[in-house]
C-alpha positions as a printed NumPy array, in Angstrom:
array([[ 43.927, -20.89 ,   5.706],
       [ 42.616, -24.235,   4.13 ],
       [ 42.748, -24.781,   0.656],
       [ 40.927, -27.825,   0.152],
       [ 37.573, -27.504,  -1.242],
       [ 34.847, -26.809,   1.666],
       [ 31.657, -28.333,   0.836],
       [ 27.774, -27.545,   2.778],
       [ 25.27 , -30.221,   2.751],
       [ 21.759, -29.651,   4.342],
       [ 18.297, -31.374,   4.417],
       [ 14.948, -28.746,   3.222],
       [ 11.643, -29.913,   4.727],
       [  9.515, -28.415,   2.17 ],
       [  6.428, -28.063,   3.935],
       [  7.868, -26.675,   7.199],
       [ 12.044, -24.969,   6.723],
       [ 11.429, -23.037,   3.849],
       [ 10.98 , -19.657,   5.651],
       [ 14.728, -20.688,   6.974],
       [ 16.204, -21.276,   3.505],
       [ 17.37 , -18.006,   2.68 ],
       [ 18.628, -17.209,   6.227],
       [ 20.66 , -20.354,   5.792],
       [ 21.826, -19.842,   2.786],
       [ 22.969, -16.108,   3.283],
       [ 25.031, -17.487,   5.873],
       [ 26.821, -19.753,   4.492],
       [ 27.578, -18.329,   1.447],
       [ 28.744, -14.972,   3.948],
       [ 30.889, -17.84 ,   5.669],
       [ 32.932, -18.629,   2.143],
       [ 31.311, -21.515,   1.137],
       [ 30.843, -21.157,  -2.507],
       [ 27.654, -21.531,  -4.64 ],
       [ 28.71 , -24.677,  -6.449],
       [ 29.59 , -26.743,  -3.359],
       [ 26.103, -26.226,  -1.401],
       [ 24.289, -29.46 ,  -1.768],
       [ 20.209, -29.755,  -0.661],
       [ 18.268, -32.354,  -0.019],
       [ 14.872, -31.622,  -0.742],
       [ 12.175, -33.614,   1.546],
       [  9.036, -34.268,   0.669],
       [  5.989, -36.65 ,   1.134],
       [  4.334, -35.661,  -2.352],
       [  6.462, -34.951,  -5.475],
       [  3.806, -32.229,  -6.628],
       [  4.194, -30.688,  -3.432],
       [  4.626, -27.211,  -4.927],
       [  7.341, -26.08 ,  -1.557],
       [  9.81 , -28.068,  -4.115],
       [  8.983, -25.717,  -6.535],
       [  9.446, -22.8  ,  -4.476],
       [ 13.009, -24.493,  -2.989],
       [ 14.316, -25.014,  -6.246],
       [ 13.602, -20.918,  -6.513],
       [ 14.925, -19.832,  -3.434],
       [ 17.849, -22.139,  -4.34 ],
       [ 18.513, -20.902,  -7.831],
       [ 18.072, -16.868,  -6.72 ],
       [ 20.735, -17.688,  -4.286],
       [ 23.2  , -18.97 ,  -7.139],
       [ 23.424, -22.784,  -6.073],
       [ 24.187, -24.687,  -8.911],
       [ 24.712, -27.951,  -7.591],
       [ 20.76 , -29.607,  -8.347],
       [ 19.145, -30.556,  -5.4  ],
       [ 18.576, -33.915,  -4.738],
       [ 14.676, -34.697,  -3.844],
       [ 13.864, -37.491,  -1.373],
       [ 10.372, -38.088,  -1.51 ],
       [  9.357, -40.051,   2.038],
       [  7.895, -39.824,   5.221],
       [ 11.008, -37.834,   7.253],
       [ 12.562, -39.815,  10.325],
       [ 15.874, -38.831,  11.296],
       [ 16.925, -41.96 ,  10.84 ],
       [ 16.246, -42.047,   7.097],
       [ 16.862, -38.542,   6.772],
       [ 20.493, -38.819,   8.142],
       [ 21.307, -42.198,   5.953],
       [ 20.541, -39.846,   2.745],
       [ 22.636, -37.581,   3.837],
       [ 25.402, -39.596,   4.085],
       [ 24.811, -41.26 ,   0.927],
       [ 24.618, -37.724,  -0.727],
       [ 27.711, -37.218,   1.146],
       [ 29.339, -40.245,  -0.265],
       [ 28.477, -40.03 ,  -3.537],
       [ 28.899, -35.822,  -4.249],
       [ 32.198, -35.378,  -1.887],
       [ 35.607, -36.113,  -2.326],
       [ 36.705, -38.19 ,   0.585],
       [ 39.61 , -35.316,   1.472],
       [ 37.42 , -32.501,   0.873],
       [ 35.941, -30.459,   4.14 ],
       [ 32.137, -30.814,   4.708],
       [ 30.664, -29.175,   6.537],
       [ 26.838, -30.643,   7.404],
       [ 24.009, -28.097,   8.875],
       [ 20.568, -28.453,   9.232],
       [ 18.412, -25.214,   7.883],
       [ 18.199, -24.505,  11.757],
       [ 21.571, -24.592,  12.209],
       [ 24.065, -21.249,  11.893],
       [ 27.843, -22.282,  12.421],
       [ 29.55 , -19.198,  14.506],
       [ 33.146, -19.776,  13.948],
       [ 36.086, -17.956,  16.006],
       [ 38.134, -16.77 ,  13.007],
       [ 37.445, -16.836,   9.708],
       [ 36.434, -20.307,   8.662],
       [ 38.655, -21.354,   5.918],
       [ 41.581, -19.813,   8.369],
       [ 40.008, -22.013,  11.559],
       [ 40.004, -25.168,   8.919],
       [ 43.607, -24.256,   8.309],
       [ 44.389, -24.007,  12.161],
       [ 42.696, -27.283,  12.298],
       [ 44.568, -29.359,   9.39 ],
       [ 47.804, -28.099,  10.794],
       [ 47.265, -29.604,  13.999],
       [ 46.411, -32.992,  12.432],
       [ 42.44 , -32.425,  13.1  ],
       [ 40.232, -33.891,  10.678],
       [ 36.785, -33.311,  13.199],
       [ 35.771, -29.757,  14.371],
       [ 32.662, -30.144,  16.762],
       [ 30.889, -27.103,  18.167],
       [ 28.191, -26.965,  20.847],
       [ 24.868, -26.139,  20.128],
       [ 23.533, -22.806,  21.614],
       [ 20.015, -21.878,  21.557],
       [ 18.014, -19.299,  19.775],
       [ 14.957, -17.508,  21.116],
       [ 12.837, -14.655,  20.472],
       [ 11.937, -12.006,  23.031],
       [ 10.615, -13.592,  25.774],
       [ 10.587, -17.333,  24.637],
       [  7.838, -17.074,  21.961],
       [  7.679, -19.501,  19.529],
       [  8.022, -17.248,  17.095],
       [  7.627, -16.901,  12.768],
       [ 10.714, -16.726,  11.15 ],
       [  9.844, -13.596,   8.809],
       [ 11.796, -12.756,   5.413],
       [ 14.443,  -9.706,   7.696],
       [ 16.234,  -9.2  ,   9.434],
       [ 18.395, -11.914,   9.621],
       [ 17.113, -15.069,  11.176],
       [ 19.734, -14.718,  14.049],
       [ 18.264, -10.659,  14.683],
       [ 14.963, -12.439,  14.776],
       [ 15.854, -14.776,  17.497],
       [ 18.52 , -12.843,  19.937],
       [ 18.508, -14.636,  23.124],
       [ 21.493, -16.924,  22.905],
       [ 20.266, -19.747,  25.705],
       [ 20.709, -23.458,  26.654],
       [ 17.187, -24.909,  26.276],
       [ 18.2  , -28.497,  24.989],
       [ 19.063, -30.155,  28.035],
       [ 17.067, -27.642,  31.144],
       [ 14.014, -29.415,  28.939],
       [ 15.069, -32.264,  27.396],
       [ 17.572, -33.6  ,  30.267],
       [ 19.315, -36.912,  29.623],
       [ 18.274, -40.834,  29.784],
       [ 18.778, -44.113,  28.897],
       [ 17.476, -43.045,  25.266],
       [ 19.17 , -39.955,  25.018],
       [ 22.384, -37.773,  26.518],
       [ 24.778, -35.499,  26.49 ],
       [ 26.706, -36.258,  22.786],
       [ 23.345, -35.3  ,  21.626],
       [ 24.075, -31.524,  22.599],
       [ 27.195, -31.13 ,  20.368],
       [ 27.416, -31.282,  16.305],
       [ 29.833, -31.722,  13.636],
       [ 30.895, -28.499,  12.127],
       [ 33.261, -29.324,   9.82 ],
       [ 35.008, -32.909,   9.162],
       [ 36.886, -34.562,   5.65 ],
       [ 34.397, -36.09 ,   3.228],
       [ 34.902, -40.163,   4.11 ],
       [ 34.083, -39.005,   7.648],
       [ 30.372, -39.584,   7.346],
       [ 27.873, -38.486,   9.819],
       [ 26.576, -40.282,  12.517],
       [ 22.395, -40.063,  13.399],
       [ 21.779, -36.436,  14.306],
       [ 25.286, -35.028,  13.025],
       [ 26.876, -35.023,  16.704],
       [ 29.574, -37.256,  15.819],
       [ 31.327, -39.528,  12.973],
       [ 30.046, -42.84 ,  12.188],
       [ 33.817, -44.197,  12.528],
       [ 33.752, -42.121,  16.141],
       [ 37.144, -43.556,  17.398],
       [ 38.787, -43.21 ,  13.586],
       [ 38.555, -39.476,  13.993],
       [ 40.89 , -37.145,  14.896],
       [ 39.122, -34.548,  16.51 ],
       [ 40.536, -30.339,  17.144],
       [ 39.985, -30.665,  21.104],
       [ 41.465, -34.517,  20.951],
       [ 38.173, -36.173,  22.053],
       [ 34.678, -35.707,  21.18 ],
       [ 33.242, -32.596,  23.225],
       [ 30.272, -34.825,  24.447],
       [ 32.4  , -36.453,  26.215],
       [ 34.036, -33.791,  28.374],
       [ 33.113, -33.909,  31.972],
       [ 32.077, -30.121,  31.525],
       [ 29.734, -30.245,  28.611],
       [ 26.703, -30.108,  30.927],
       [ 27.67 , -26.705,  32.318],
       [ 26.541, -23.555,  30.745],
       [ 28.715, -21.574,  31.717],
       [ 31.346, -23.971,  30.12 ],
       [ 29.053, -24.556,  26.878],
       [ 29.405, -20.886,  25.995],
       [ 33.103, -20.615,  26.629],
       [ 33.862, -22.952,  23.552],
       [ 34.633, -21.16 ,  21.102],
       [ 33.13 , -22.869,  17.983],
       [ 29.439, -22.754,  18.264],
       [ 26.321, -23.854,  16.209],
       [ 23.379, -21.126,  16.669],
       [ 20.355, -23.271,  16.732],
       [ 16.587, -21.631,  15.273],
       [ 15.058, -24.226,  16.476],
       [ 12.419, -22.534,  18.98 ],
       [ 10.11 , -21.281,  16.325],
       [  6.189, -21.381,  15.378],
       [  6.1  , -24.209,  13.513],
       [  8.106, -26.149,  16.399],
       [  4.899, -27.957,  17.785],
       [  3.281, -28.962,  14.422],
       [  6.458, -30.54 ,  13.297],
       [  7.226, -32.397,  16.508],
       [  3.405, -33.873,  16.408],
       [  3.745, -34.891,  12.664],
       [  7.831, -36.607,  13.614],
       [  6.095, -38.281,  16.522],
       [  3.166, -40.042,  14.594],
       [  5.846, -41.206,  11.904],
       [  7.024, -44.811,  12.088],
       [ 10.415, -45.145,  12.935],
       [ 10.533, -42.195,  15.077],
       [ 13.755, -43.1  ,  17.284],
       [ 13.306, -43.739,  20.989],
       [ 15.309, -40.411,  21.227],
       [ 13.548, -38.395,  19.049],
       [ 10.124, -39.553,  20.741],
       [ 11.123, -38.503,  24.231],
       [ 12.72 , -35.628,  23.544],
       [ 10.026, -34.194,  21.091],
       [  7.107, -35.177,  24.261],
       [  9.376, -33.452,  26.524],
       [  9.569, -30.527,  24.753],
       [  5.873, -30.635,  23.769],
       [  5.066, -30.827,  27.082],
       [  7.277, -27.812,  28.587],
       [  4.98 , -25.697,  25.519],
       [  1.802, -26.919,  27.454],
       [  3.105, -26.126,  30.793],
       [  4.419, -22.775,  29.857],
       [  1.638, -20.477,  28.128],
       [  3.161, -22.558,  24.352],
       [  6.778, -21.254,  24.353],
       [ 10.209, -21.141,  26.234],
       [ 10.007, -20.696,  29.874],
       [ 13.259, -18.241,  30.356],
       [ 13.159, -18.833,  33.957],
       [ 14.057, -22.628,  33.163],
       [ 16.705, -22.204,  30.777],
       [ 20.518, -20.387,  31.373],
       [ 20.78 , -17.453,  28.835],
       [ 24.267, -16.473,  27.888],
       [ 23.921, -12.426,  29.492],
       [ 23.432, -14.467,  32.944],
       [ 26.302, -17.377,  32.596],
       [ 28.51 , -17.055,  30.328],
       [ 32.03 , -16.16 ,  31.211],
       [ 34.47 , -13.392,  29.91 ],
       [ 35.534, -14.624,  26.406],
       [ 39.1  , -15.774,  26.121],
       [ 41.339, -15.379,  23.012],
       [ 40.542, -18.114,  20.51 ],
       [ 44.073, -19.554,  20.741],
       [ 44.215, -19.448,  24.28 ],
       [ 41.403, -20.856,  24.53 ],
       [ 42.127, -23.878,  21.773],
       [ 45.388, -24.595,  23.783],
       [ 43.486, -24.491,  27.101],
       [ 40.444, -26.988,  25.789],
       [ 43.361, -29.383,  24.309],
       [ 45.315, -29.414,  27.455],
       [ 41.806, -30.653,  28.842],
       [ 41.594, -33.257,  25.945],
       [ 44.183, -34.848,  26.929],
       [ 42.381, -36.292,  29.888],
       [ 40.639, -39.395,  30.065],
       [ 37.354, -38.834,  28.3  ],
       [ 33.678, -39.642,  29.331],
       [ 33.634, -42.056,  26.236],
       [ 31.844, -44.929,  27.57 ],
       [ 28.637, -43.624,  28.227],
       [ 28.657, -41.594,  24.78 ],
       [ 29.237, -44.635,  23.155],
       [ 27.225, -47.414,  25.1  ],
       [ 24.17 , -45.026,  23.972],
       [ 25.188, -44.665,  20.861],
       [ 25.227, -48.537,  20.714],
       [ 21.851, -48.844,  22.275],
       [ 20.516, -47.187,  19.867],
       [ 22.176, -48.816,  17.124],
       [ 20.924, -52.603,  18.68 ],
       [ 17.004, -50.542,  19.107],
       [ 16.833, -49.4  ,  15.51 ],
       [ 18.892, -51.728,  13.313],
       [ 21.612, -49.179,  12.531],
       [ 23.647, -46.527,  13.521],
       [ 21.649, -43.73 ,  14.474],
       [ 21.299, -40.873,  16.951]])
């Protein structure tokens, strides 16, 4: 078990993530992470926007001390992602774990986290990236994210929907499927939270960064890692929020072909998740191994030469596109 200090850093849009909020925050604090050490990033457009308000309540009923830092702007994720690693900076020791989640995002862990963190340190790892599994209601509605049962009881069907719709190109691949769960404070976060700025500087818990596996793309493989990010993504407020992110300036070249592509599979498909098109788990996904089994067996496959080169020549293209490091 870890006993360093394990800190949770996520960015609210006020006007559309607050039904998430207390889902998110349920879950983390259920995870270990205490109170104090949550840090939110409020996002508005309008300081009187009264969803602040309501955050700072949802926030205080949970017992987060920490105040949340508001960020009034138009949201890009390339601004969005710079706060957050300025927040990150600024409120967390540079040895400290931190552990960065959107309100979307619900880190499934194979043992209990502090103990997995532990498992992690004493194998030299200071990067733990999961892959990102899909959440959908019944039948692939876009669906409202109601008060209970828990967000992840809302949305059962455990899927991969990110790349059957969104696919790869020269904007966007697969790194993009894969997050940072956990990683030391002076680690900051690359655009989109898939990797570390300082990529090659980290030392990650399967040796290499899982986007750049040869397997990633496979399902069947995607479920059999063992730490997993359960992604609410897929709900009713999906469409309005990828409209608004497309008309903003500074949408990234990513973000704006990935958000039509997914806008467009809506259209196509009655306005939700066509099942037929995406691989649930019930259909694909292996037996489950034992988590250190299966940690030895995806480190003995680490230790090949990794896909790095395309991961990082679109990383780069984006970087020379936008004027920074982004996703």
């Amino acid at each position: 078990m870890t006993q360093d200090p394990i800190w949770c850093l996520t960015c609210v849009g006020v006007a559309h993530d607050l039904a998430l909020l207390p889902h998110w925050l349920r879950h983390y604090l259920a995870l270990g992470v205490e109170p104090g050490r949550i840090v939110v990033i409020l996002n508005a457009t309008d300081p009187a926007d009264p969803g602040i308000g309501r955050a700072r309540e949802i926030l205080a009923a949970a017992g987060v001390t920490h105040p949340p830092e508001i960020w009034i702007a138009p949201y890009t994720s390339g601004t969005m992602w710079a706060k957050r690693g300025e927040v990150q900076a600024r409120v967390c020791p540079p040895g400290d774990w931190v552990l960065n989640a959107d309100v979307d995002e619900f880190h499934r862990w194979p043992e209990p986290m502090a103990d997995c963190l532990g498992r992690a340190e004493a194998l030299g790892a200071d990067c733990v990236q999961g892959v990102m599994i899909d959440r959908l209601a019944p039948g692939g509605a876009l669906a409202p994210v109601r008060e209970s049962p828990p967000a992840l009881e809302q949305f059962p069907l455990r899927a991969e929907v990110a790349a059957s719709i969104g696919g790869t190109s020269a904007a966007h691949g697969r790194g993009g499927t894969v997050k940072i769960m956990a990683a030391r404070g002076r680690l900051l976060p690359h655009r989109g939270g898939h990797c570390p700025v300082a990529v090659r500087e980290a030392r990650y818990l399967y040796r290499h960064p899982l986007g750049s596996f040869r397997e990633i793309d496979d399902p069947a493989f995607r479920f059999s890692v063992p730490t997993q990010v359960d992604h609410v993504h897929w709900t009713d407020t999906l469409p309005d929020r990828l409209e608004k992110r497309l008309a903003t300036p500074g949408v990234s070249p990513a973000g704006a072909e990935y958000g039509r592509r997914q806008l467009d599979h809506f259209a196509r498909n009655g306005g939700g998740v066509a099942l037929s098109r995406v691989a649930l788990e019930e259909e694909v996904a292996p037996p489950p191994a034992p988590w250190p089994r299966r940690l030895e067996e995806l480190r003995r496959l680490g230790r090949r030469k990794p896909l790095t080169e395309p991961v990082l020549r679109v990383r780069d293209r984006f970087a020379a596109m936008s004027g920074g490091l982004r996703r």
